[in-house]
């Protein structure tokens, strides 16, 4: 790890975790050119949970990286708790050459939490019904068989009923999306069952235990409820853009430009919905305000520069604002960042390089052919283009470029070395959780770290050799012809009619609302439990506004709202972002399909647990 990292730029990522032995551990990892390394795990059980203590710990790790790893830390990323954010602000105040982003995977989840909090009672009640319905359907093999038969009769490709076996809200979103895709089939199934004589019915059998028959009758009632389907459709439609955003921002190597484009995409989608026919303007305004609030807290200059220096899009996403995106002002922004990061005056040649970059001339005359070639190569491999690789080629094409790249290339490589989440720490904590159990709870922190490091190194090697995915496929069997992988971009056939339903979940009477509140008092497991954690995170997401005002980010230009920053009529960047987001989410959908392939007939209360290596593939 040290040999691979020596002499390179790195993002330091930190987060905290409490094990079953009640020890609170703070983990520090670095990302170096798309490779993760564990640096230090600190037992903070007896430490004061204050920003000053966390700042001291960050500095110690940075000294370790500088003196023993010979690594240049260009950014420090942690979660957005009040003390962690304050520690990062203090760090940037002391070391202005650093970038200290929030974990933007967490930030997107906070937007989801804001939405859920605005519709808490309705969301909890109807997602609980959906969870129960999915569990019931998956426990009835005869029903599943008839669903497959009806899909074929209706000219549809048979689809599996998916269960959210992973504790992420996106897993529940995928499960509800699949349930909506099966709406027409389930409606026909209910109609056919009711047309049969009582002795032949299979949804509510005449024989059997009383409790089972009552449960079946309640599930059929849900299947026939237009309000249920309408509400689940609305929840799905609200969460779909956020699900795509979550999958982008939780990537192991999430870039700053990806974060800003994600915020722009979300703002565009929800703004257009607010302008047209959406029935829930309050929830839309909550989401829009939440996005702007997350963006307002960011180091905006660096994010904007990351988009400008992405050669595949450059200034195309941004609105025509001469005082921000005229070439002279772009140059001033890049000069400001160059001098901030490298603490030396920008060389005069930087102006020529900026002009050549945007004009595709001089040193960058081969930029467009290179972009076309990389886009074609990435399309064949079904991956998104990486701007770091493009800039690295310009470094290698210059004399002495490895040690002394041209100023603009140096700045771009610096910015694209920054990772905008601490998801790597979360993955390490998952490994910790599988090692440190209630029956194996006396491991020392050092032994726990060493075991986890070995497991992650083995996993990384297997990923590099493409072994893990084949293991998953063999474990779950070769997908039968009955299973297909529907993309998120395909329209749900039932949605158009459902959205026109006269039943409006916002028009419940007082008695109906009291009934819903009674249903959600026991959140249990399922989406309600995930939603409760998200809303709790929103409530805990505090920021000392007085402190933030006293210690602003080192900006060249004043803050600008997302709504004014982007050109939402430019389809070039929107289509590019959507392709990348859908490609990423389709991989996750395929994994959920694999996990659910052998789950037919499972008990309704059965907990399905996957190992940490398999979970890491999502």
mmCIF file of N, CA and C in Angstrom, residues 275-388:
data_model
loop_
_atom_site.group_PDB
_atom_site.id
_atom_site.type_symbol
_atom_site.label_atom_id
_atom_site.label_comp_id
_atom_site.label_asym_id
_atom_site.label_seq_id
_atom_site.Cartn_x
_atom_site.Cartn_y
_atom_site.Cartn_z
ATOM 1 N N UNK A 275 -43.351 22.943 -11.932
ATOM 2 C CA UNK A 275 -43.914 23.855 -12.926
ATOM 3 C C UNK A 275 -45.123 23.262 -13.634
ATOM 4 N N UNK A 276 -45.261 21.946 -13.595
ATOM 5 C CA UNK A 276 -46.326 21.326 -14.374
ATOM 6 C C UNK A 276 -47.424 20.763 -13.481
ATOM 7 N N UNK A 277 -47.618 19.480 -13.498
ATOM 8 C CA UNK A 277 -48.874 18.922 -13.006
ATOM 9 C C UNK A 277 -48.756 18.187 -11.682
ATOM 10 N N UNK A 278 -47.661 18.302 -10.984
ATOM 11 C CA UNK A 278 -47.508 17.496 -9.781
ATOM 12 C C UNK A 278 -48.504 17.913 -8.705
ATOM 13 N N UNK A 279 -49.050 16.906 -8.019
ATOM 14 C CA UNK A 279 -50.105 17.155 -7.042
ATOM 15 C C UNK A 279 -49.583 17.468 -5.641
ATOM 16 N N UNK A 280 -48.297 17.390 -5.447
ATOM 17 C CA UNK A 280 -47.760 17.578 -4.103
ATOM 18 C C UNK A 280 -46.688 18.666 -4.116
ATOM 19 N N UNK A 281 -47.081 19.923 -4.303
ATOM 20 C CA UNK A 281 -46.088 21.007 -4.388
ATOM 21 C C UNK A 281 -45.285 21.184 -3.108
ATOM 22 N N UNK A 282 -45.892 20.864 -1.958
ATOM 23 C CA UNK A 282 -45.162 21.037 -0.699
ATOM 24 C C UNK A 282 -43.944 20.122 -0.641
ATOM 25 N N UNK A 283 -44.130 18.853 -0.982
ATOM 26 C CA UNK A 283 -43.005 17.911 -0.961
ATOM 27 C C UNK A 283 -41.929 18.324 -1.951
ATOM 28 N N UNK A 284 -42.341 18.835 -3.110
ATOM 29 C CA UNK A 284 -41.369 19.295 -4.104
ATOM 30 C C UNK A 284 -40.544 20.457 -3.562
ATOM 31 N N UNK A 285 -41.206 21.401 -2.923
ATOM 32 C CA UNK A 285 -40.481 22.544 -2.379
ATOM 33 C C UNK A 285 -39.534 22.122 -1.257
ATOM 34 N N UNK A 286 -39.928 21.122 -0.486
ATOM 35 C CA UNK A 286 -39.047 20.601 0.565
ATOM 36 C C UNK A 286 -37.773 20.026 -0.049
ATOM 37 N N UNK A 287 -37.924 19.248 -1.128
ATOM 38 C CA UNK A 287 -36.762 18.646 -1.789
ATOM 39 C C UNK A 287 -35.875 19.722 -2.401
ATOM 40 N N UNK A 288 -36.481 20.682 -3.104
ATOM 41 C CA UNK A 288 -35.698 21.747 -3.739
ATOM 42 C C UNK A 288 -34.929 22.562 -2.696
ATOM 43 N N UNK A 289 -35.595 22.879 -1.588
ATOM 44 C CA UNK A 289 -34.925 23.645 -0.529
ATOM 45 C C UNK A 289 -33.793 22.842 0.097
ATOM 46 N N UNK A 290 -33.995 21.536 0.235
ATOM 47 C CA UNK A 290 -32.959 20.682 0.815
ATOM 48 C C UNK A 290 -31.729 20.623 -0.082
ATOM 49 N N UNK A 291 -31.942 20.521 -1.395
ATOM 50 C CA UNK A 291 -30.817 20.496 -2.342
ATOM 51 C C UNK A 291 -30.023 21.794 -2.251
ATOM 52 N N UNK A 292 -30.722 22.917 -2.263
ATOM 53 C CA UNK A 292 -30.039 24.212 -2.188
ATOM 54 C C UNK A 292 -29.280 24.361 -0.867
ATOM 55 N N UNK A 293 -29.854 23.824 0.203
ATOM 56 C CA UNK A 293 -29.204 23.932 1.509
ATOM 57 C C UNK A 293 -27.902 23.129 1.536
ATOM 58 N N UNK A 294 -27.916 21.936 0.936
ATOM 59 C CA UNK A 294 -26.687 21.119 0.876
ATOM 60 C C UNK A 294 -25.625 21.812 0.026
ATOM 61 N N UNK A 295 -26.049 22.403 -1.088
ATOM 62 C CA UNK A 295 -25.100 23.067 -1.986
ATOM 63 C C UNK A 295 -24.528 24.329 -1.345
ATOM 64 N N UNK A 296 -25.354 25.062 -0.622
ATOM 65 C CA UNK A 296 -24.903 26.324 -0.019
ATOM 66 C C UNK A 296 -23.781 26.101 0.988
ATOM 67 N N UNK A 297 -23.708 24.911 1.590
ATOM 68 C CA UNK A 297 -22.683 24.623 2.587
ATOM 69 C C UNK A 297 -21.366 24.163 1.971
ATOM 70 N N UNK A 298 -21.320 24.037 0.651
ATOM 71 C CA UNK A 298 -20.158 23.423 0.001
ATOM 72 C C UNK A 298 -19.104 24.452 -0.394
ATOM 73 N N UNK A 299 -17.925 23.959 -0.700
ATOM 74 C CA UNK A 299 -16.814 24.769 -1.220
ATOM 75 C C UNK A 299 -17.042 24.929 -2.726
ATOM 76 N N UNK A 300 -17.910 25.853 -3.113
ATOM 77 C CA UNK A 300 -18.480 25.880 -4.457
ATOM 78 C C UNK A 300 -17.449 26.063 -5.560
ATOM 79 N N UNK A 301 -16.424 26.859 -5.340
ATOM 80 C CA UNK A 301 -15.438 27.120 -6.390
ATOM 81 C C UNK A 301 -14.810 25.834 -6.910
ATOM 82 N N UNK A 302 -14.494 24.917 -6.008
ATOM 83 C CA UNK A 302 -13.811 23.686 -6.414
ATOM 84 C C UNK A 302 -14.755 22.795 -7.223
ATOM 85 N N UNK A 303 -16.017 22.723 -6.813
ATOM 86 C CA UNK A 303 -16.986 21.906 -7.546
ATOM 87 C C UNK A 303 -17.192 22.457 -8.959
ATOM 88 N N UNK A 304 -17.334 23.769 -9.071
ATOM 89 C CA UNK A 304 -17.547 24.383 -10.386
ATOM 90 C C UNK A 304 -16.328 24.165 -11.276
ATOM 91 N N UNK A 305 -15.130 24.310 -10.707
ATOM 92 C CA UNK A 305 -13.912 24.076 -11.485
ATOM 93 C C UNK A 305 -13.822 22.625 -11.940
ATOM 94 N N UNK A 306 -14.287 21.686 -11.121
ATOM 95 C CA UNK A 306 -14.244 20.271 -11.503
ATOM 96 C C UNK A 306 -15.093 20.012 -12.740
ATOM 97 N N UNK A 307 -16.257 20.657 -12.824
ATOM 98 C CA UNK A 307 -17.096 20.500 -14.019
ATOM 99 C C UNK A 307 -16.420 21.148 -15.222
ATOM 100 N N UNK A 308 -15.887 22.347 -15.042
ATOM 101 C CA UNK A 308 -15.229 23.045 -16.153
ATOM 102 C C UNK A 308 -14.038 22.255 -16.682
ATOM 103 N N UNK A 309 -13.336 21.546 -15.811
ATOM 104 C CA UNK A 309 -12.149 20.795 -16.212
ATOM 105 C C UNK A 309 -12.466 19.356 -16.608
ATOM 106 N N UNK A 310 -13.743 18.992 -16.585
ATOM 107 C CA UNK A 310 -14.140 17.687 -17.134
ATOM 108 C C UNK A 310 -14.201 17.837 -18.649
ATOM 109 N N UNK A 311 -13.255 17.282 -19.403
ATOM 110 C CA UNK A 311 -13.185 17.547 -20.846
ATOM 111 C C UNK A 311 -14.378 17.023 -21.628
ATOM 112 N N UNK A 312 -15.180 16.167 -21.008
ATOM 113 C CA UNK A 312 -16.323 15.595 -21.712
ATOM 114 C C UNK A 312 -17.542 16.519 -21.685
ATOM 115 N N UNK A 313 -17.543 17.518 -20.799
ATOM 116 C CA UNK A 313 -18.692 18.428 -20.725
ATOM 117 C C UNK A 313 -18.276 19.893 -20.642
ATOM 118 N N UNK A 314 -17.189 20.189 -19.950
ATOM 119 C CA UNK A 314 -16.683 21.555 -19.766
ATOM 120 C C UNK A 314 -17.791 22.512 -19.294
ATOM 121 N N UNK A 315 -18.052 23.587 -20.007
ATOM 122 C CA UNK A 315 -19.004 24.596 -19.509
ATOM 123 C C UNK A 315 -20.431 24.344 -19.976
ATOM 124 N N UNK A 316 -20.670 23.255 -20.696
ATOM 125 C CA UNK A 316 -21.996 23.038 -21.296
ATOM 126 C C UNK A 316 -23.147 22.975 -20.293
ATOM 127 N N UNK A 317 -22.959 22.483 -19.051
ATOM 128 C CA UNK A 317 -24.109 22.434 -18.137
ATOM 129 C C UNK A 317 -24.530 23.785 -17.590
ATOM 130 N N UNK A 318 -23.657 24.776 -17.652
ATOM 131 C CA UNK A 318 -23.896 26.008 -16.916
ATOM 132 C C UNK A 318 -24.667 27.041 -17.737
ATOM 133 N N UNK A 319 -25.405 27.860 -17.010
ATOM 134 C CA UNK A 319 -26.142 28.956 -17.641
ATOM 135 C C UNK A 319 -25.161 29.989 -18.180
ATOM 136 N N UNK A 320 -25.649 30.791 -19.120
ATOM 137 C CA UNK A 320 -24.808 31.828 -19.720
ATOM 138 C C UNK A 320 -24.725 33.013 -18.762
ATOM 139 N N UNK A 321 -23.685 32.995 -17.940
ATOM 140 C CA UNK A 321 -23.471 34.054 -16.952
ATOM 141 C C UNK A 321 -22.075 34.610 -17.198
ATOM 142 N N UNK A 322 -21.949 35.686 -17.972
ATOM 143 C CA UNK A 322 -20.616 36.195 -18.343
ATOM 144 C C UNK A 322 -19.720 36.489 -17.149
ATOM 145 N N UNK A 323 -20.320 37.003 -16.073
ATOM 146 C CA UNK A 323 -19.489 37.361 -14.925
ATOM 147 C C UNK A 323 -18.978 36.129 -14.171
ATOM 148 N N UNK A 324 -19.476 34.937 -14.530
ATOM 149 C CA UNK A 324 -18.979 33.710 -13.918
ATOM 150 C C UNK A 324 -18.272 32.809 -14.925
ATOM 151 N N UNK A 325 -18.804 32.740 -16.156
ATOM 152 C CA UNK A 325 -18.290 31.752 -17.102
ATOM 153 C C UNK A 325 -17.741 32.353 -18.387
ATOM 154 N N UNK A 326 -17.530 33.651 -18.401
ATOM 155 C CA UNK A 326 -16.699 34.211 -19.450
ATOM 156 C C UNK A 326 -15.276 33.692 -19.277
ATOM 157 N N UNK A 327 -14.533 33.587 -20.361
ATOM 158 C CA UNK A 327 -13.207 32.971 -20.293
ATOM 159 C C UNK A 327 -12.305 33.685 -19.289
ATOM 160 N N UNK A 328 -12.404 35.007 -19.220
ATOM 161 C CA UNK A 328 -11.559 35.759 -18.289
ATOM 162 C C UNK A 328 -11.854 35.377 -16.842
ATOM 163 N N UNK A 329 -13.149 35.212 -16.513
ATOM 164 C CA UNK A 329 -13.509 34.870 -15.142
ATOM 165 C C UNK A 329 -13.214 33.411 -14.823
ATOM 166 N N UNK A 330 -13.339 32.534 -15.815
ATOM 167 C CA UNK A 330 -12.930 31.143 -15.612
ATOM 168 C C UNK A 330 -11.433 31.087 -15.310
ATOM 169 N N UNK A 331 -10.668 31.880 -16.057
ATOM 170 C CA UNK A 331 -9.218 31.931 -15.821
ATOM 171 C C UNK A 331 -8.920 32.421 -14.403
ATOM 172 N N UNK A 332 -9.631 33.449 -13.953
ATOM 173 C CA UNK A 332 -9.425 33.958 -12.594
ATOM 174 C C UNK A 332 -9.747 32.888 -11.547
ATOM 175 N N UNK A 333 -10.802 32.118 -11.794
ATOM 176 C CA UNK A 333 -11.165 31.037 -10.872
ATOM 177 C C UNK A 333 -10.048 29.997 -10.798
ATOM 178 N N UNK A 334 -9.527 29.591 -11.952
ATOM 179 C CA UNK A 334 -8.489 28.563 -11.976
ATOM 180 C C UNK A 334 -7.179 29.080 -11.380
ATOM 181 N N UNK A 335 -6.875 30.356 -11.608
ATOM 182 C CA UNK A 335 -5.689 30.952 -10.978
ATOM 183 C C UNK A 335 -5.842 30.934 -9.457
ATOM 184 N N UNK A 336 -7.031 31.314 -8.986
ATOM 185 C CA UNK A 336 -7.298 31.317 -7.541
ATOM 186 C C UNK A 336 -7.084 29.926 -6.949
ATOM 187 N N UNK A 337 -7.606 28.896 -7.611
ATOM 188 C CA UNK A 337 -7.469 27.539 -7.088
ATOM 189 C C UNK A 337 -6.027 27.051 -7.183
ATOM 190 N N UNK A 338 -5.338 27.389 -8.267
ATOM 191 C CA UNK A 338 -3.935 26.990 -8.408
ATOM 192 C C UNK A 338 -3.108 27.563 -7.259
ATOM 193 N N UNK A 339 -3.290 28.834 -6.981
ATOM 194 C CA UNK A 339 -2.512 29.479 -5.921
ATOM 195 C C UNK A 339 -2.941 28.991 -4.543
ATOM 196 N N UNK A 340 -4.210 28.642 -4.404
ATOM 197 C CA UNK A 340 -4.683 28.104 -3.127
ATOM 198 C C UNK A 340 -4.101 26.714 -2.875
ATOM 199 N N UNK A 341 -4.136 25.838 -3.862
ATOM 200 C CA UNK A 341 -3.700 24.459 -3.672
ATOM 201 C C UNK A 341 -2.182 24.331 -3.573
ATOM 202 N N UNK A 342 -1.461 25.053 -4.421
ATOM 203 C CA UNK A 342 -0.012 24.861 -4.512
ATOM 204 C C UNK A 342 0.781 25.958 -3.807
ATOM 205 N N UNK A 343 0.055 26.946 -3.270
ATOM 206 C CA UNK A 343 0.659 28.012 -2.458
ATOM 207 C C UNK A 343 1.856 28.657 -3.161
ATOM 208 N N UNK A 344 1.680 28.918 -4.437
ATOM 209 C CA UNK A 344 2.694 29.587 -5.247
ATOM 210 C C UNK A 344 1.986 30.380 -6.333
ATOM 211 N N UNK A 345 2.530 31.478 -6.799
ATOM 212 C CA UNK A 345 1.864 32.247 -7.861
ATOM 213 C C UNK A 345 1.677 31.408 -9.120
ATOM 214 N N UNK A 346 0.532 31.594 -9.762
ATOM 215 C CA UNK A 346 0.258 30.851 -10.994
ATOM 216 C C UNK A 346 1.190 31.333 -12.101
ATOM 217 N N UNK A 347 1.820 30.414 -12.841
ATOM 218 C CA UNK A 347 2.701 30.836 -13.940
ATOM 219 C C UNK A 347 1.901 31.458 -15.076
ATOM 220 N N UNK A 348 2.531 32.334 -15.821
ATOM 221 C CA UNK A 348 1.838 33.039 -16.905
ATOM 222 C C UNK A 348 1.357 32.088 -17.990
ATOM 223 N N UNK A 349 2.030 30.928 -18.131
ATOM 224 C CA UNK A 349 1.643 29.983 -19.175
ATOM 225 C C UNK A 349 0.260 29.389 -18.906
ATOM 226 N N UNK A 350 -0.232 29.511 -17.677
ATOM 227 C CA UNK A 350 -1.561 28.979 -17.359
ATOM 228 C C UNK A 350 -2.634 29.642 -18.214
ATOM 229 N N UNK A 351 -2.498 30.925 -18.511
ATOM 230 C CA UNK A 351 -3.476 31.620 -19.352
ATOM 231 C C UNK A 351 -3.533 30.985 -20.736
ATOM 232 N N UNK A 352 -2.383 30.729 -21.334
ATOM 233 C CA UNK A 352 -2.345 30.097 -22.660
ATOM 234 C C UNK A 352 -2.974 28.709 -22.616
ATOM 235 N N UNK A 353 -2.695 27.964 -21.564
ATOM 236 C CA UNK A 353 -3.243 26.609 -21.451
ATOM 237 C C UNK A 353 -4.762 26.640 -21.298
ATOM 238 N N UNK A 354 -5.282 27.578 -20.524
ATOM 239 C CA UNK A 354 -6.736 27.697 -20.375
ATOM 240 C C UNK A 354 -7.377 28.050 -21.714
ATOM 241 N N UNK A 355 -6.797 28.984 -22.439
ATOM 242 C CA UNK A 355 -7.319 29.351 -23.759
ATOM 243 C C UNK A 355 -7.277 28.158 -24.711
ATOM 244 N N UNK A 356 -6.163 27.433 -24.726
ATOM 245 C CA UNK A 356 -6.033 26.274 -25.618
ATOM 246 C C UNK A 356 -7.017 25.168 -25.241
ATOM 247 N N UNK A 357 -7.236 24.992 -23.949
ATOM 248 C CA UNK A 357 -8.145 23.926 -23.487
ATOM 249 C C UNK A 357 -9.566 24.156 -23.991
ATOM 250 N N UNK A 358 -10.073 25.366 -23.843
ATOM 251 C CA UNK A 358 -11.448 25.635 -24.269
ATOM 252 C C UNK A 358 -11.561 25.798 -25.783
ATOM 253 N N UNK A 359 -10.462 26.160 -26.451
ATOM 254 C CA UNK A 359 -10.485 26.303 -27.917
ATOM 255 C C UNK A 359 -10.046 25.025 -28.619
ATOM 256 N N UNK A 360 -9.586 24.026 -27.840
ATOM 257 C CA UNK A 360 -9.067 22.768 -28.399
ATOM 258 C C UNK A 360 -7.962 23.045 -29.419
ATOM 259 N N UNK A 361 -7.007 23.848 -29.010
ATOM 260 C CA UNK A 361 -5.891 24.210 -29.882
ATOM 261 C C UNK A 361 -4.583 24.016 -29.122
ATOM 262 N N UNK A 362 -3.459 24.230 -29.810
ATOM 263 C CA UNK A 362 -2.161 24.117 -29.170
ATOM 264 C C UNK A 362 -1.954 22.752 -28.552
ATOM 265 N N UNK A 363 -1.586 22.738 -27.289
ATOM 266 C CA UNK A 363 -1.342 21.480 -26.584
ATOM 267 C C UNK A 363 -2.579 20.586 -26.560
ATOM 268 N N UNK A 364 -3.772 21.201 -26.635
ATOM 269 C CA UNK A 364 -5.023 20.441 -26.534
ATOM 270 C C UNK A 364 -5.703 20.266 -27.895
ATOM 271 N N UNK A 365 -4.960 20.356 -28.970
ATOM 272 C CA UNK A 365 -5.552 20.198 -30.304
ATOM 273 C C UNK A 365 -6.069 18.782 -30.532
ATOM 274 N N UNK A 366 -5.518 17.816 -29.810
ATOM 275 C CA UNK A 366 -5.962 16.423 -29.959
ATOM 276 C C UNK A 366 -7.061 16.058 -28.964
ATOM 277 N N UNK A 367 -7.593 17.052 -28.248
ATOM 278 C CA UNK A 367 -8.561 16.756 -27.193
ATOM 279 C C UNK A 367 -9.827 16.107 -27.733
ATOM 280 N N UNK A 368 -10.415 16.673 -28.801
ATOM 281 C CA UNK A 368 -11.677 16.147 -29.309
ATOM 282 C C UNK A 368 -11.548 14.718 -29.830
ATOM 283 N N UNK A 369 -10.530 14.390 -30.664
ATOM 284 C CA UNK A 369 -10.374 12.987 -31.073
ATOM 285 C C UNK A 369 -10.172 12.050 -29.879
ATOM 286 N N UNK A 370 -9.441 12.517 -28.879
ATOM 287 C CA UNK A 370 -9.215 11.695 -27.695
ATOM 288 C C UNK A 370 -10.527 11.438 -26.956
ATOM 289 N N UNK A 371 -11.361 12.479 -26.867
ATOM 290 C CA UNK A 371 -12.653 12.332 -26.194
ATOM 291 C C UNK A 371 -13.526 11.325 -26.929
ATOM 292 N N UNK A 372 -13.608 11.439 -28.252
ATOM 293 C CA UNK A 372 -14.421 10.505 -29.037
ATOM 294 C C UNK A 372 -13.935 9.070 -28.853
ATOM 295 N N UNK A 373 -12.628 8.872 -28.861
ATOM 296 C CA UNK A 373 -12.074 7.523 -28.706
ATOM 297 C C UNK A 373 -12.391 6.962 -27.326
ATOM 298 N N UNK A 374 -12.242 7.789 -26.299
ATOM 299 C CA UNK A 374 -12.515 7.315 -24.945
ATOM 300 C C UNK A 374 -13.999 7.031 -24.733
ATOM 301 N N UNK A 375 -14.861 7.864 -25.305
ATOM 302 C CA UNK A 375 -16.299 7.623 -25.177
ATOM 303 C C UNK A 375 -16.695 6.325 -25.865
ATOM 304 N N UNK A 376 -16.124 6.054 -27.034
ATOM 305 C CA UNK A 376 -16.428 4.809 -27.743
ATOM 306 C C UNK A 376 -15.930 3.600 -26.954
ATOM 307 N N UNK A 377 -14.720 3.713 -26.408
ATOM 308 C CA UNK A 377 -14.160 2.617 -25.619
ATOM 309 C C UNK A 377 -14.999 2.354 -24.374
ATOM 310 N N UNK A 378 -15.397 3.414 -23.689
ATOM 311 C CA UNK A 378 -16.202 3.261 -22.473
ATOM 312 C C UNK A 378 -17.586 2.711 -22.792
ATOM 313 N N UNK A 379 -18.152 3.102 -23.947
ATOM 314 C CA UNK A 379 -19.463 2.578 -24.343
ATOM 315 C C UNK A 379 -19.383 1.073 -24.569
ATOM 316 N N UNK A 380 -18.298 0.609 -25.175
ATOM 317 C CA UNK A 380 -18.130 -0.830 -25.407
ATOM 318 C C UNK A 380 -17.994 -1.595 -24.096
ATOM 319 N N UNK A 381 -17.360 -0.959 -23.115
ATOM 320 C CA UNK A 381 -17.149 -1.606 -21.823
ATOM 321 C C UNK A 381 -18.258 -1.292 -20.824
ATOM 322 N N UNK A 382 -19.250 -0.507 -21.251
ATOM 323 C CA UNK A 382 -20.394 -0.143 -20.416
ATOM 324 C C UNK A 382 -19.961 0.542 -19.117
ATOM 325 N N UNK A 383 -19.031 1.476 -19.250
ATOM 326 C CA UNK A 383 -18.585 2.275 -18.105
ATOM 327 C C UNK A 383 -18.620 3.743 -18.498
ATOM 328 N N UNK A 384 -18.487 4.617 -17.519
ATOM 329 C CA UNK A 384 -18.479 6.057 -17.779
ATOM 330 C C UNK A 384 -17.048 6.548 -17.970
ATOM 331 N N UNK A 385 -16.833 7.520 -18.855
ATOM 332 C CA UNK A 385 -15.482 8.054 -19.060
ATOM 333 C C UNK A 385 -14.940 8.699 -17.787
ATOM 334 N N UNK A 386 -13.646 8.558 -17.581
ATOM 335 C CA UNK A 386 -12.993 9.102 -16.399
ATOM 336 C C UNK A 386 -12.100 10.266 -16.805
ATOM 337 N N UNK A 387 -12.429 11.489 -16.404
ATOM 338 C CA UNK A 387 -11.602 12.642 -16.798
ATOM 339 C C UNK A 387 -10.179 12.570 -16.265
ATOM 340 N N UNK A 388 -9.967 11.879 -15.146
ATOM 341 C CA UNK A 388 -8.604 11.762 -14.618
ATOM 342 C C UNK A 388 -7.697 11.086 -15.645
#
